[in-house]
Amino acid sequence: MPERIKELIYRLEHSRPENWDKIPDIDLYMDQIIGYMKRQHIGLEFDGDESLTPAMINNYMKSDLLPRAHGKKYDREHIGYLTAICLLKQVMSVKEAGVLLESEMDHMDVEHFYEEYCRTVDAEYSSMADKVRECKDRETATRMALELAVTVYASMLACKELIAYIDEAAGKADGANADRKSVV
């Protein structure tokens, strides 16, 4: 098995966001958050499309995707949100990520959302490590890469439609709540 495939399997098996109780319980400054986030997300340790910048964090706050900082400091909740946002932004727009996170936060707090998110990451990364472990040579890698590309595309289509439904259903619920309030 090629060395880079072994490394990928290792990262998929061992790279996980910190458990909630291991996230610092003290407020951090922006540069500390940027450094910490590189350990939270499997792709952020490399330079490239998945990097996180202060401007991005500020834009997430302006878009109401991320709660406002406490002065210039960020806490556990910010890290929880950012950990999910860094992954979600790789596969959906910021607006779609916002719809998804808002819907999740309708029925749970950040800690419980984060724990659920981490369980999902663990299950999916472990499953992918098992799949990639079947890669023995270039031919297998080619077939697997094509299959994964098609799977990712189908998953993205389904995800976008589910998020559109969530957004639409939330709008109808908000409208129904407004109608009920006007009747009262």
Coordinates of N, CA and C in Angstrom, one line a residue:
M1 N 0.9 -1.2 0.0 CA 0.0 0.0 0.0 C 0.9 1.2 0.0
P2 N 0.6 2.2 -0.9 CA 1.4 3.4 -0.9 C 1.4 4.2 0.4
E3 N 2.6 4.8 0.7 CA 2.8 5.5 2.0 C 1.8 6.6 2.2
R4 N 1.4 7.4 1.1 CA 0.5 8.5 1.3 C -0.9 7.9 1.7
I5 N -1.3 6.7 1.2 CA -2.6 6.1 1.5 C -2.5 5.7 3.0
K6 N -1.4 5.1 3.4 CA -1.3 4.7 4.8 C -1.4 6.0 5.7
E7 N -0.8 7.1 5.3 CA -0.9 8.3 6.1 C -2.3 8.8 6.2
L8 N -3.0 8.7 5.0 CA -4.5 9.1 5.0 C -5.3 8.3 6.0
I9 N -5.1 7.0 5.9 CA -5.8 6.1 6.8 C -5.5 6.4 8.3
Y10 N -4.2 6.7 8.6 CA -3.9 7.0 9.9 C -4.6 8.3 10.4
R11 N -4.6 9.3 9.5 CA -5.3 10.6 9.9 C -6.8 10.3 10.0
L12 N -7.4 9.5 9.2 CA -8.8 9.3 9.3 C -9.1 8.5 10.6
E13 N -8.2 7.7 11.0 CA -8.4 6.9 12.2 C -8.1 7.6 13.5
H14 N -7.2 8.6 13.4 CA -6.7 9.2 14.7 C -6.9 10.7 14.8
S15 N -7.2 11.4 13.8 CA -7.5 12.8 13.9 C -8.9 13.1 14.2
R16 N -9.2 13.6 15.3 CA -10.5 13.9 15.8 C -10.5 15.3 16.5
P17 N -11.6 16.0 16.4 CA -11.7 17.2 17.3 C -11.7 16.8 18.7
E18 N -11.2 17.7 19.5 CA -11.1 17.5 21.0 C -12.5 17.2 21.5
N19 N -12.6 16.4 22.6 CA -13.9 16.3 23.3 C -14.2 17.6 23.9
W20 N -15.5 17.9 24.1 CA -16.0 19.2 24.7 C -15.2 19.5 26.0
D21 N -15.1 18.6 26.9 CA -14.4 18.9 28.1 C -12.9 19.1 28.0
K22 N -12.3 18.8 26.9 CA -10.9 19.1 26.6 C -10.7 20.4 25.9
I23 N -11.7 21.1 25.4 CA -11.6 22.4 24.8 C -11.3 23.4 25.9
P24 N -10.3 24.3 25.7 CA -10.0 25.2 26.7 C -11.2 26.0 27.3
D25 N -11.3 26.1 28.6 CA -12.4 26.7 29.2 C -12.1 28.2 29.6
I26 N -11.0 28.7 29.0 CA -10.7 30.1 29.1 C -10.8 30.8 27.7
D27 N -11.1 32.0 27.7 CA -11.3 32.8 26.5 C -9.9 32.9 25.8
L28 N -10.0 32.8 24.4 CA -8.8 32.8 23.6 C -8.8 34.0 22.6
Y29 N -7.7 34.6 22.3 CA -7.6 35.6 21.3 C -7.7 35.0 19.9
M30 N -7.9 35.9 18.9 CA -8.0 35.4 17.5 C -6.9 34.5 17.0
D31 N -5.6 34.9 17.3 CA -4.5 34.1 16.8 C -4.4 32.8 17.5
Q32 N -4.9 32.7 18.8 CA -4.9 31.5 19.5 C -6.0 30.6 18.9
I33 N -7.1 31.2 18.6 CA -8.2 30.4 17.9 C -7.8 29.8 16.6
I34 N -7.1 30.6 15.8 CA -6.6 30.1 14.5 C -5.7 28.9 14.7
G35 N -4.7 29.0 15.6 CA -3.8 27.9 15.9 C -4.5 26.7 16.5
Y36 N -5.5 26.9 17.3 CA -6.2 25.8 17.9 C -7.0 25.1 16.9
M37 N -7.6 25.8 16.0 CA -8.5 25.2 15.0 C -7.7 24.3 14.0
K38 N -6.5 24.5 13.9 CA -5.7 23.6 13.0 C -5.6 22.2 13.6
R39 N -5.8 22.1 14.9 CA -5.8 20.7 15.6 C -7.2 20.1 15.6
Q40 N -8.2 21.0 15.3 CA -9.6 20.5 15.4 C -10.1 19.9 14.1
H41 N -9.5 20.2 13.0 CA -10.0 19.8 11.7 C -8.9 19.1 10.9
I42 N -9.3 17.9 10.3 CA -8.3 17.1 9.6 C -7.6 17.8 8.5
G43 N -8.3 18.8 7.9 CA -7.7 19.4 6.7 C -7.0 20.7 7.0
L44 N -7.2 21.3 8.1 CA -6.6 22.6 8.4 C -5.1 22.7 8.7
E45 N -4.5 21.5 8.9 CA -3.1 21.5 9.2 C -2.3 21.8 7.9
F46 N -2.9 21.7 6.7 CA -2.2 22.0 5.5 C -2.6 23.4 5.0
D47 N -1.7 24.0 4.3 CA -2.0 25.3 3.6 C -2.9 25.0 2.4
G48 N -3.8 25.8 2.1 CA -4.6 25.6 0.9 C -6.0 26.1 1.2
D49 N -6.9 25.5 0.5 CA -8.3 25.9 0.5 C -9.0 25.8 1.8
E50 N -8.5 25.0 2.7 CA -9.2 24.8 4.0 C -8.6 25.7 5.1
S51 N -7.8 26.6 4.8 CA -7.2 27.4 5.9 C -8.3 28.3 6.4
L52 N -8.1 28.7 7.7 CA -9.0 29.6 8.4 C -8.3 30.9 8.7
T53 N -9.0 32.0 8.4 CA -8.3 33.3 8.6 C -9.2 34.2 9.5
P54 N -8.6 35.2 10.1 CA -9.4 36.1 11.0 C -10.5 36.8 10.2
A55 N -10.3 37.1 8.9 CA -11.4 37.7 8.1 C -12.5 36.7 7.9
M56 N -12.2 35.4 7.8 CA -13.3 34.5 7.7 C -14.1 34.4 9.0
I57 N -13.5 34.4 10.1 CA -14.1 34.3 11.4 C -15.0 35.6 11.5
N58 N -14.5 36.7 11.2 CA -15.3 38.0 11.3 C -16.5 37.9 10.3
N59 N -16.3 37.4 9.2 CA -17.5 37.2 8.2 C -18.5 36.3 8.8
Y60 N -18.1 35.2 9.4 CA -19.0 34.2 10.0 C -19.9 34.9 11.1
M61 N -19.2 35.8 11.9 CA -20.0 36.6 12.9 C -20.9 37.6 12.2
K62 N -20.5 38.3 11.2 CA -21.3 39.2 10.5 C -22.5 38.5 9.9
S63 N -22.3 37.3 9.4 CA -23.4 36.5 8.8 C -24.3 35.8 9.9
D64 N -24.0 36.0 11.1 CA -24.7 35.3 12.2 C -24.6 33.8 12.2
L65 N -23.5 33.3 11.6 CA -23.2 31.9 11.6 C -22.5 31.6 12.9
L66 N -21.8 32.5 13.5 CA -21.0 32.4 14.7 C -21.4 33.5 15.7
P67 N -21.6 33.2 16.9 CA -21.9 34.2 17.9 C -20.8 35.3 18.0
R68 N -21.1 36.5 18.3 CA -20.1 37.5 18.5 C -19.1 37.2 19.6
A69 N -17.9 37.7 19.4 CA -16.8 37.5 20.3 C -17.1 38.3 21.6
H70 N -16.5 37.9 22.7 CA -16.6 38.6 24.0 C -15.5 39.6 24.0
G71 N -15.7 40.8 23.5 CA -14.6 41.7 23.3 C -13.8 41.2 22.2
K72 N -12.6 40.9 22.4 CA -11.8 40.3 21.4 C -11.4 38.8 21.7
K73 N -12.2 38.2 22.5 CA -11.9 36.8 23.0 C -13.0 35.9 22.6
Y74 N -12.6 34.6 22.4 CA -13.5 33.6 22.0 C -13.5 32.4 23.0
D75 N -14.7 31.8 23.2 CA -14.8 30.7 24.2 C -15.0 29.4 23.6
R76 N -15.3 28.4 24.4 CA -15.6 27.0 24.0 C -16.7 27.0 22.9
E77 N -17.8 27.8 23.1 CA -18.9 27.7 22.2 C -18.4 28.2 20.8
H78 N -17.5 29.2 20.7 CA -17.0 29.6 19.4 C -16.2 28.5 18.8
I79 N -15.4 27.8 19.6 CA -14.6 26.6 19.1 C -15.5 25.5 18.6
G80 N -16.6 25.3 19.3 CA -17.6 24.3 18.9 C -18.2 24.6 17.5
Y81 N -18.6 25.8 17.4 CA -19.2 26.3 16.1 C -18.2 26.2 15.0
L82 N -17.0 26.8 15.3 CA -15.9 26.9 14.2 C -15.5 25.5 13.8
T83 N -15.5 24.6 14.7 CA -15.1 23.2 14.3 C -16.0 22.7 13.3
A84 N -17.3 22.8 13.5 CA -18.3 22.4 12.5 C -18.3 23.2 11.2
I85 N -18.2 24.5 11.4 CA -18.2 25.4 10.2 C -17.0 25.1 9.3
C86 N -15.8 24.8 9.8 CA -14.6 24.5 9.0 C -14.9 23.3 8.1
L87 N -15.6 22.3 8.6 CA -15.9 21.2 7.8 C -17.0 21.5 6.8
L88 N -18.1 22.1 7.3 CA -19.3 22.3 6.5 C -19.0 23.2 5.3
K89 N -18.1 24.2 5.5 CA -17.9 25.2 4.4 C -17.1 24.5 3.3
Q90 N -16.6 23.3 3.5 CA -15.9 22.6 2.4 C -17.0 22.0 1.4
V91 N -18.2 21.8 1.9 CA -19.2 21.1 1.1 C -20.5 21.9 0.8
M92 N -20.6 23.1 1.5 CA -21.8 23.9 1.3 C -21.5 25.3 1.4
S93 N -22.4 26.2 1.0 CA -22.2 27.6 1.2 C -22.4 28.0 2.6
V94 N -21.9 29.2 3.0 CA -22.0 29.7 4.3 C -23.5 29.8 4.7
K95 N -24.3 30.3 3.7 CA -25.7 30.4 4.0 C -26.3 29.0 4.3
E96 N -26.0 28.0 3.6 CA -26.5 26.6 3.8 C -26.0 26.1 5.2
A97 N -24.8 26.4 5.5 CA -24.2 26.0 6.8 C -25.0 26.7 7.9
G98 N -25.4 28.0 7.7 CA -26.1 28.7 8.7 C -27.5 28.1 8.9
V99 N -28.2 27.7 7.8 CA -29.5 27.1 7.9 C -29.4 25.8 8.7
L100 N -28.4 25.0 8.4 CA -28.2 23.7 9.1 C -27.9 23.9 10.6
L101 N -27.0 24.8 10.9 CA -26.6 25.1 12.3 C -27.8 25.7 13.1
E102 N -28.5 26.6 12.5 CA -29.6 27.2 13.2 C -30.7 26.2 13.5
S103 N -30.9 25.3 12.5 CA -31.9 24.2 12.8 C -31.5 23.3 13.9
E104 N -30.2 23.0 13.9 CA -29.6 22.1 15.0 C -29.8 22.8 16.4
M105 N -29.5 24.1 16.4 CA -29.5 24.9 17.7 C -31.0 25.1 18.1
D106 N -31.9 24.9 17.3 CA -33.3 25.0 17.7 C -33.7 24.0 18.8
H107 N -33.0 22.9 18.8 CA -33.4 21.8 19.7 C -32.3 21.3 20.6
M108 N -31.1 22.0 20.6 CA -30.1 21.6 21.5 C -29.1 22.7 21.7
D109 N -28.3 22.6 22.8 CA -27.3 23.7 23.1 C -26.0 23.3 22.3
V110 N -25.1 24.2 22.3 CA -23.8 24.0 21.6 C -23.1 22.8 22.0
E111 N -23.0 22.6 23.3 CA -22.3 21.4 23.8 C -22.9 20.1 23.3
H112 N -24.2 19.9 23.3 CA -24.8 18.7 22.8 C -24.7 18.6 21.3
F113 N -24.8 19.7 20.6 CA -24.6 19.7 19.1 C -23.2 19.3 18.8
Y114 N -22.2 19.8 19.5 CA -20.8 19.5 19.3 C -20.5 18.0 19.6
E115 N -21.1 17.5 20.6 CA -20.9 16.1 20.9 C -21.5 15.2 19.8
E116 N -22.7 15.6 19.3 CA -23.3 14.8 18.2 C -22.4 15.0 16.9
Y117 N -22.0 16.2 16.7 CA -21.1 16.4 15.5 C -19.8 15.5 15.6
C118 N -19.2 15.4 16.8 CA -18.0 14.6 17.0 C -18.3 13.1 16.8
R119 N -19.5 12.7 17.2 CA -19.8 11.3 17.0 C -20.0 11.0 15.5
T120 N -20.6 11.9 14.8 CA -20.8 11.8 13.4 C -19.4 11.8 12.6
V121 N -18.5 12.7 13.0 CA -17.2 12.7 12.4 C -16.5 11.4 12.7
D122 N -16.5 10.9 13.9 CA -15.8 9.7 14.2 C -16.4 8.5 13.4
A123 N -17.7 8.4 13.3 CA -18.2 7.3 12.5 C -17.9 7.4 11.0
E124 N -18.0 8.6 10.5 CA -17.7 8.7 9.0 C -16.2 8.6 8.7
Y125 N -15.3 9.2 9.5 CA -13.9 9.0 9.3 C -13.5 7.6 9.4
S126 N -14.0 6.9 10.4 CA -13.7 5.4 10.6 C -14.1 4.6 9.4
S127 N -15.3 4.9 9.0 CA -15.9 4.2 7.8 C -15.0 4.4 6.6
M128 N -14.6 5.7 6.4 CA -13.8 6.0 5.2 C -12.4 5.4 5.3
A129 N -11.8 5.3 6.5 CA -10.6 4.6 6.7 C -10.7 3.2 6.3
D130 N -11.7 2.5 6.7 CA -12.0 1.1 6.3 C -12.0 1.0 4.8
K131 N -12.7 1.9 4.2 CA -12.9 1.8 2.7 C -11.6 2.0 2.0
V132 N -10.8 3.1 2.4 CA -9.5 3.4 1.8 C -8.5 2.3 2.0
R133 N -8.7 1.6 3.1 CA -7.8 0.5 3.4 C -7.8 -0.6 2.3
E134 N -8.8 -0.6 1.5 CA -9.0 -1.6 0.4 C -8.1 -1.2 -0.8
C135 N -7.6 0.0 -0.8 CA -6.7 0.5 -1.9 C -5.4 -0.1 -1.8
K136 N -5.1 -0.9 -2.8 CA -3.8 -1.6 -2.9 C -2.9 -1.2 -4.0
D137 N -3.4 -0.5 -5.0 CA -2.6 -0.2 -6.1 C -3.2 1.0 -6.9
R138 N -2.6 1.4 -8.0 CA -3.1 2.6 -8.8 C -4.5 2.3 -9.4
E139 N -4.7 1.1 -9.8 CA -6.0 0.7 -10.4 C -7.1 0.8 -9.4
T140 N -6.9 0.2 -8.2 CA -7.9 0.3 -7.2 C -8.1 1.7 -6.8
A141 N -7.0 2.5 -6.7 CA -7.1 3.9 -6.3 C -8.0 4.7 -7.3
T142 N -7.8 4.4 -8.6 CA -8.5 5.1 -9.6 C -10.0 4.8 -9.5
R143 N -10.3 3.5 -9.4 CA -11.7 3.1 -9.3 C -12.4 3.7 -8.0
M144 N -11.6 3.6 -6.9 CA -12.2 4.2 -5.7 C -12.4 5.7 -5.7
A145 N -11.4 6.4 -6.3 CA -11.5 7.9 -6.5 C -12.8 8.2 -7.3
L146 N -13.0 7.5 -8.4 CA -14.2 7.8 -9.2 C -15.5 7.5 -8.4
E147 N -15.5 6.4 -7.7 CA -16.7 6.0 -6.9 C -16.9 7.1 -5.8
L148 N -15.8 7.5 -5.1 CA -16.0 8.5 -4.1 C -16.4 9.9 -4.7
A149 N -15.9 10.2 -5.8 CA -16.3 11.5 -6.5 C -17.8 11.5 -6.8
V150 N -18.3 10.4 -7.3 CA -19.8 10.3 -7.6 C -20.6 10.3 -6.3
T151 N -20.1 9.6 -5.3 CA -20.8 9.5 -4.0 C -20.8 10.9 -3.4
V152 N -19.7 11.6 -3.4 CA -19.7 13.0 -2.9 C -20.7 13.9 -3.6
Y153 N -20.8 13.8 -4.9 CA -21.7 14.6 -5.7 C -23.1 14.2 -5.4
A154 N -23.5 13.0 -5.3 CA -24.8 12.5 -4.9 C -25.1 13.0 -3.5
S155 N -24.2 12.9 -2.6 CA -24.4 13.3 -1.2 C -24.6 14.9 -1.2
M156 N -23.8 15.6 -2.0 CA -24.0 17.0 -2.0 C -25.4 17.4 -2.5
L157 N -25.8 16.8 -3.6 CA -27.2 17.1 -4.1 C -28.2 16.8 -3.0
A158 N -28.1 15.7 -2.4 CA -29.1 15.3 -1.3 C -29.0 16.3 -0.2
C159 N -27.8 16.7 0.2 CA -27.6 17.6 1.3 C -28.2 19.0 1.0
K160 N -28.0 19.5 -0.2 CA -28.5 20.8 -0.6 C -30.1 20.8 -0.6
E161 N -30.7 19.7 -1.1 CA -32.1 19.6 -1.1 C -32.7 19.5 0.4
L162 N -32.0 18.7 1.2 CA -32.4 18.7 2.6 C -32.4 20.0 3.3
I163 N -31.3 20.7 3.0 CA -31.1 22.1 3.6 C -32.2 23.0 3.1
A164 N -32.5 22.9 1.8 CA -33.5 23.8 1.2 C -34.9 23.5 1.9
Y165 N -35.1 22.2 2.1 CA -36.4 21.8 2.8 C -36.4 22.3 4.3
I166 N -35.3 22.2 5.0 CA -35.2 22.7 6.3 C -35.5 24.2 6.4
D167 N -34.8 24.9 5.4 CA -35.0 26.4 5.4 C -36.5 26.7 5.0
E168 N -37.0 26.0 4.1 CA -38.4 26.3 3.7 C -39.4 26.0 4.9
A169 N -39.2 24.8 5.5 CA -40.0 24.4 6.6 C -39.9 25.4 7.8
A170 N -38.7 25.9 8.0 CA -38.5 26.9 9.1 C -39.3 28.2 8.7
G171 N -39.2 28.6 7.5 CA -39.9 29.8 7.0 C -41.4 29.6 7.2
K172 N -42.0 28.5 6.9 CA -43.4 28.2 7.1 C -43.8 28.2 8.5
A173 N -42.9 27.6 9.4 CA -43.1 27.6 10.8 C -43.1 29.0 11.4
D174 N -42.1 29.8 10.9 CA -42.1 31.2 11.4 C -43.3 32.0 10.9
G175 N -43.8 31.7 9.7 CA -45.0 32.4 9.2 C -46.2 31.9 10.0
A176 N -46.3 30.7 10.3 CA -47.4 30.2 11.0 C -47.4 30.7 12.4
N177 N -46.3 30.9 13.0 CA -46.1 31.5 14.4 C -46.5 32.9 14.3
A178 N -46.2 33.6 13.3 CA -46.5 35.0 13.1 C -48.1 35.2 12.9
D179 N -48.7 34.2 12.1 CA -50.1 34.3 11.9 C -50.8 34.0 13.2
R180 N -50.4 33.1 14.0 CA -51.0 32.8 15.3 C -50.9 34.0 16.2
K181 N -49.7 34.7 16.2 CA -49.5 35.8 17.1 C -50.5 37.0 16.7
S182 N -50.7 37.1 15.4 CA -51.6 38.2 14.9 C -53.1 38.0 15.2
V183 N -53.4 36.7 15.4 CA -54.8 36.3 15.7 C -55.1 36.6 17.1
V184 N -54.0 36.4 18.0 CA -54.2 36.5 19.4 C -54.3 37.9 19.8

